[in-house]
Short mmCIF file of C-alpha atoms in Angstrom, two decimals:
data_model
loop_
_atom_site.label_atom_id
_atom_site.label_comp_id
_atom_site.label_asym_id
_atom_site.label_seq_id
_atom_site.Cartn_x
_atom_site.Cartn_y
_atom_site.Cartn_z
CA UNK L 137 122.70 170.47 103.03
CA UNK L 138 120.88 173.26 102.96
CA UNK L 139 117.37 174.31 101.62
CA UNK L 140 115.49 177.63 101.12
CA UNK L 141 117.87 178.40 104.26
CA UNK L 142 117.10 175.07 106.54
CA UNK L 143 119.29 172.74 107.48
CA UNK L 144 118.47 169.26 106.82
CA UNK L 145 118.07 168.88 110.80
CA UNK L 146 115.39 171.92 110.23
CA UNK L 147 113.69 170.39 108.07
CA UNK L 148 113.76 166.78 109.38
CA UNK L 149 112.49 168.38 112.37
CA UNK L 150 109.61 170.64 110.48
CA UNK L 151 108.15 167.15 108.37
CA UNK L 152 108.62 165.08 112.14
CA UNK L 153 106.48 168.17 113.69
CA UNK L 154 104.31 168.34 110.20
CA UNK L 155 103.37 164.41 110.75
CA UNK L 156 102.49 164.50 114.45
CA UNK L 157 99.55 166.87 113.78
CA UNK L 158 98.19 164.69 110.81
CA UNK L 159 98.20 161.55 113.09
CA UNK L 160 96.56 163.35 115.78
CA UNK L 161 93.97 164.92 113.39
CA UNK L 162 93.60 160.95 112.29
CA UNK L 163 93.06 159.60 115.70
CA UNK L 164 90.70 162.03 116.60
CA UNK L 165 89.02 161.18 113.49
CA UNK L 166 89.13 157.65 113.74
CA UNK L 167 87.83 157.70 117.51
CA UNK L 168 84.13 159.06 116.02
CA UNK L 169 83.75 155.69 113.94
CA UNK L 170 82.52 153.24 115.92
CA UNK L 171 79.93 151.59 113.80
CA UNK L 172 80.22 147.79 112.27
CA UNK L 173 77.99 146.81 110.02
CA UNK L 174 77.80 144.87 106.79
CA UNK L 175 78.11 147.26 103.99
CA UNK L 176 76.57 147.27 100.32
CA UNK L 177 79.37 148.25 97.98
CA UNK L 178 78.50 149.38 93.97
CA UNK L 179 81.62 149.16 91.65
CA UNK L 180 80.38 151.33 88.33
CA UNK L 181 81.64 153.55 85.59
CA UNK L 182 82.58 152.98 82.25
CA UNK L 183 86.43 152.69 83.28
CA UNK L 184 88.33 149.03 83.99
CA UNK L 185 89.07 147.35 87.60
CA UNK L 186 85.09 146.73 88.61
CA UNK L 187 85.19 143.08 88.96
CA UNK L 188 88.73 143.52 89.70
CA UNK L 189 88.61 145.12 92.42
CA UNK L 190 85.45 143.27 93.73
CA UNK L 191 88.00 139.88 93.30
CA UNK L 192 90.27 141.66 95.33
CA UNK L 193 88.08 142.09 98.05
CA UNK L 194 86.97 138.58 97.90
CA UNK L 195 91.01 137.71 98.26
CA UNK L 196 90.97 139.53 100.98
CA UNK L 197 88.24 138.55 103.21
CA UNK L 198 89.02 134.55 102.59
CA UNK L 199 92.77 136.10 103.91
CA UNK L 200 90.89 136.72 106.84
CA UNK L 201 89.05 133.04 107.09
CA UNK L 202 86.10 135.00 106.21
CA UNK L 203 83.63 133.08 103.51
CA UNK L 204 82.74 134.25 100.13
CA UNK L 205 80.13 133.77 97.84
CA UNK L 206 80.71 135.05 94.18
CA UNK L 207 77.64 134.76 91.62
CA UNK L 208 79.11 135.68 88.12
CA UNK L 209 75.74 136.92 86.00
CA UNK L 210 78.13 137.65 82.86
CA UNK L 211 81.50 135.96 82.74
CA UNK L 212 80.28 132.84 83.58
CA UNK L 213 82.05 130.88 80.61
CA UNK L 214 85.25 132.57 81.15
CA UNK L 215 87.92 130.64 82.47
CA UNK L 216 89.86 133.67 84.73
CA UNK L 217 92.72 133.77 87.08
CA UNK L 218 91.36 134.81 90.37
CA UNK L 219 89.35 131.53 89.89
CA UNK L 220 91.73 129.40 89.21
CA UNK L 221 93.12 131.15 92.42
CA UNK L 222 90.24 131.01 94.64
CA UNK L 223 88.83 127.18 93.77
CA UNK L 224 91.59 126.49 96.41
CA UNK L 225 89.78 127.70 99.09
CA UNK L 226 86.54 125.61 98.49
CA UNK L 227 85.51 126.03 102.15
CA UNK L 228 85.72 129.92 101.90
CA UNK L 229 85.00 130.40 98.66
CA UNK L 230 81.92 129.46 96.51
CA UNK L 231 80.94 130.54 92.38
CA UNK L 232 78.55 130.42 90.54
CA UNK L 233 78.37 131.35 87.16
CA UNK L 234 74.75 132.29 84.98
CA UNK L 235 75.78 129.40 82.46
CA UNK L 236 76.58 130.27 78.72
CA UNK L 237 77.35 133.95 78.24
CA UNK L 238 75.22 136.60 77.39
CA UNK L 239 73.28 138.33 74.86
CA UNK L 240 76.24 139.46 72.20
CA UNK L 241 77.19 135.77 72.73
CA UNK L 242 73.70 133.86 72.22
CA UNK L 243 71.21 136.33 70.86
CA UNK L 244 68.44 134.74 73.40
CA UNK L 245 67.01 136.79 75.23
CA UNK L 246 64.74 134.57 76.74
CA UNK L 247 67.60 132.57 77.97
CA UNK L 248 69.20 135.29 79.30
CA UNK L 249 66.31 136.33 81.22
CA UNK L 250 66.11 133.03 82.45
CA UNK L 251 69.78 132.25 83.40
CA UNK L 252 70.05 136.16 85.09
CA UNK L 253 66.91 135.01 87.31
CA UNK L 254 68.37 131.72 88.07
CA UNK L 255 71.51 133.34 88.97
CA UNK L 256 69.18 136.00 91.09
CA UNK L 257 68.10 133.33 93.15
CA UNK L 258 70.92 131.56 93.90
CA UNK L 259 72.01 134.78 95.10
CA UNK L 260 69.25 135.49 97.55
CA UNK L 261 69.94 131.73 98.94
CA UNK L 262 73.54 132.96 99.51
CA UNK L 263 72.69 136.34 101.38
CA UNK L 264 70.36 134.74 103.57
CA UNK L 265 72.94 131.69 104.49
CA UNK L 266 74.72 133.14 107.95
CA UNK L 267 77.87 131.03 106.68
CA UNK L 268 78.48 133.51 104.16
CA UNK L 269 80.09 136.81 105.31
CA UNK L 270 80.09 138.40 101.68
CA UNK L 271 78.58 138.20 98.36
CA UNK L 272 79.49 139.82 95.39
CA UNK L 273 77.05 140.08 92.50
CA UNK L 274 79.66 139.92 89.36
CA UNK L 275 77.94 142.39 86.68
CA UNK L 276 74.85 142.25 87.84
CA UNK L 277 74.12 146.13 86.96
CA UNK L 278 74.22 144.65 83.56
CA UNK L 279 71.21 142.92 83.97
CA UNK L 280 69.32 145.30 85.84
CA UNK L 281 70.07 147.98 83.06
CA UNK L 282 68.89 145.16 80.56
CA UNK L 283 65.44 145.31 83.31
CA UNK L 284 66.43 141.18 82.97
CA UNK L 285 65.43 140.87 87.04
CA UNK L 286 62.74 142.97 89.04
CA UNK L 287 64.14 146.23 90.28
CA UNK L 288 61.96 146.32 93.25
CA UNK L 289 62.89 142.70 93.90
CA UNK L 290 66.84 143.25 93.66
CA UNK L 291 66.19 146.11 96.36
CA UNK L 292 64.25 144.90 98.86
CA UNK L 293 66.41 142.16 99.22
CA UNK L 294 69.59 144.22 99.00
CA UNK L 295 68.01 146.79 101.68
CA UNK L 296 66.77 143.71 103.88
CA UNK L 297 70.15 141.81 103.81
CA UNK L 298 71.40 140.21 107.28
CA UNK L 299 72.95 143.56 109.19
CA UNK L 300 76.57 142.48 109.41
CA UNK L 301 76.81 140.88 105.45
CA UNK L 302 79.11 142.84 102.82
CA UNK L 303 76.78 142.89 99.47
CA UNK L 304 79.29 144.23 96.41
CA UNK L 305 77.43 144.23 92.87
CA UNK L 306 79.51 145.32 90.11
CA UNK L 307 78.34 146.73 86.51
CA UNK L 308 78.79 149.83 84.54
CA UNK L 309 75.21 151.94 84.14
CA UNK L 310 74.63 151.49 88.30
CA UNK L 311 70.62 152.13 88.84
CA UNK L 312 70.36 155.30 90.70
CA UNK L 313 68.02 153.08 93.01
CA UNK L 314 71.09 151.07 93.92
CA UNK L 315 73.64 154.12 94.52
CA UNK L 316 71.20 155.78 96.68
CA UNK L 317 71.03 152.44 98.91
CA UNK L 318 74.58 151.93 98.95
CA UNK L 319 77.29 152.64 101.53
CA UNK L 320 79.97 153.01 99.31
CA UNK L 321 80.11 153.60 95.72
CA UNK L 322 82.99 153.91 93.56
CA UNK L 323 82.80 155.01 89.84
CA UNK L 324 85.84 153.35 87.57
CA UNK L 325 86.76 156.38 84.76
CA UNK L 326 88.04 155.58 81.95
CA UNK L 327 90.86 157.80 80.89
CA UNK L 328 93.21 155.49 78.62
CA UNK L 329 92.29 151.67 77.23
CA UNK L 330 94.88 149.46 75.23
CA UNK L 331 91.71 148.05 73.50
CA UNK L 332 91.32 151.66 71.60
CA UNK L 333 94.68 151.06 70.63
CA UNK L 334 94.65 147.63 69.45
CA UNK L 335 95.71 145.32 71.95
CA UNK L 336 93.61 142.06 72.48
CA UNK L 337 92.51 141.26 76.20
CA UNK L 338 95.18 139.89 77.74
CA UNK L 339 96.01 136.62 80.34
CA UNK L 340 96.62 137.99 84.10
CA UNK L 341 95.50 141.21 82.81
CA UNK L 342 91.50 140.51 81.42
CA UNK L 343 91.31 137.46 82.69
#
């Protein structure tokens, strides 16, 4: 088989010589990072997959006997997959939900206030516990956009956290404050939802 003129030995031989230079490119580039350190990670955006993805990291790290702490300061009430999936790994894995809902749910802003700082400091307990290796802060953008916890609070402790603990805070509206500090921030975009179209959230999908 030919094409434009090669033979497939040609061209075998072209993607074999094609693929040696990326890998050495890689290794060279790989070789400069030599850093380890605990890393604050911001999910954001408007688009689906924040807490998602911040579950899947959480799946992840208890794959690799590493111990998780997951403070939900939204979707406390509802009953999801990943933790039905995760309460069997009680000595790896630890939630805590904020309690009743949130403000579309109970109207109370008081009691939201009060359940987002009760939820804040069970949080700080967490990052400063050396069993923990990670702690994900489940919507917790939506609070700080709602100015429900101090700003100036939620960043020195962020900034100060133990040097070799992953921090990942989820949330649409991200305060620029927070992407500044971060290490790694990744903005969901939303470019199609079934929801526009209809379609009710969904088991193993939503939740």
């Amino acid at each position: 088989m030919k094409t434009d003129g090669m033979t497939e030995e040609e061209i075998n031989r072209r993607h074999a010589e094609k693929m040696a230079k990326k890998k050495a490119a890689r290794d060279k580039m790989l070789a400069d990072k030599t850093i380890e350190k605990g890393l604050l990670i911001v999910h954001t955006g408007k688009g689906k997959g924040k807490t998602t993805a911040a579950m899947g990291l959480a799946a992840r790290a208890v794959g690799n006997g590493k111990k998780v702490c997951i403070v939900q300061f939204v979707k406390g009430v509802w009953n999801t997959g990943e933790r039905e999936v995760l309460k069997h790994f009680p000595d790896l894995c630890v939630m805590k939900a904020m309690g009743e809902g949130f403000t579309w749910d109970t109207q109370d802003r008081a009691r939201d206030i009060a359940a987002a700082q009760a939820a804040w400091d069970f949080a700080k307990e967490a990052m400063a516990d050396p069993s923990f290796d990670m702690v994900i802060l489940d919507e917790m953008n939506i609070v700080l956009r709602y100015d429900y916890l101090d700003l100036e609070d939620v960043m020195a402790t962020l900034t100060g956290k133990r040097e070799m603990l992953h921090v990942v805070v989820t949330g649409r509206n991200a305060k620029e404050e927070l992407i500044e500090a971060a290490d790694l921030v990744t903005e969901m975009t939303q470019v199609k939802h079934p929801f526009r179209a209809g379609v009710k959230a969904q088991i193993g999908i939503e939740f």
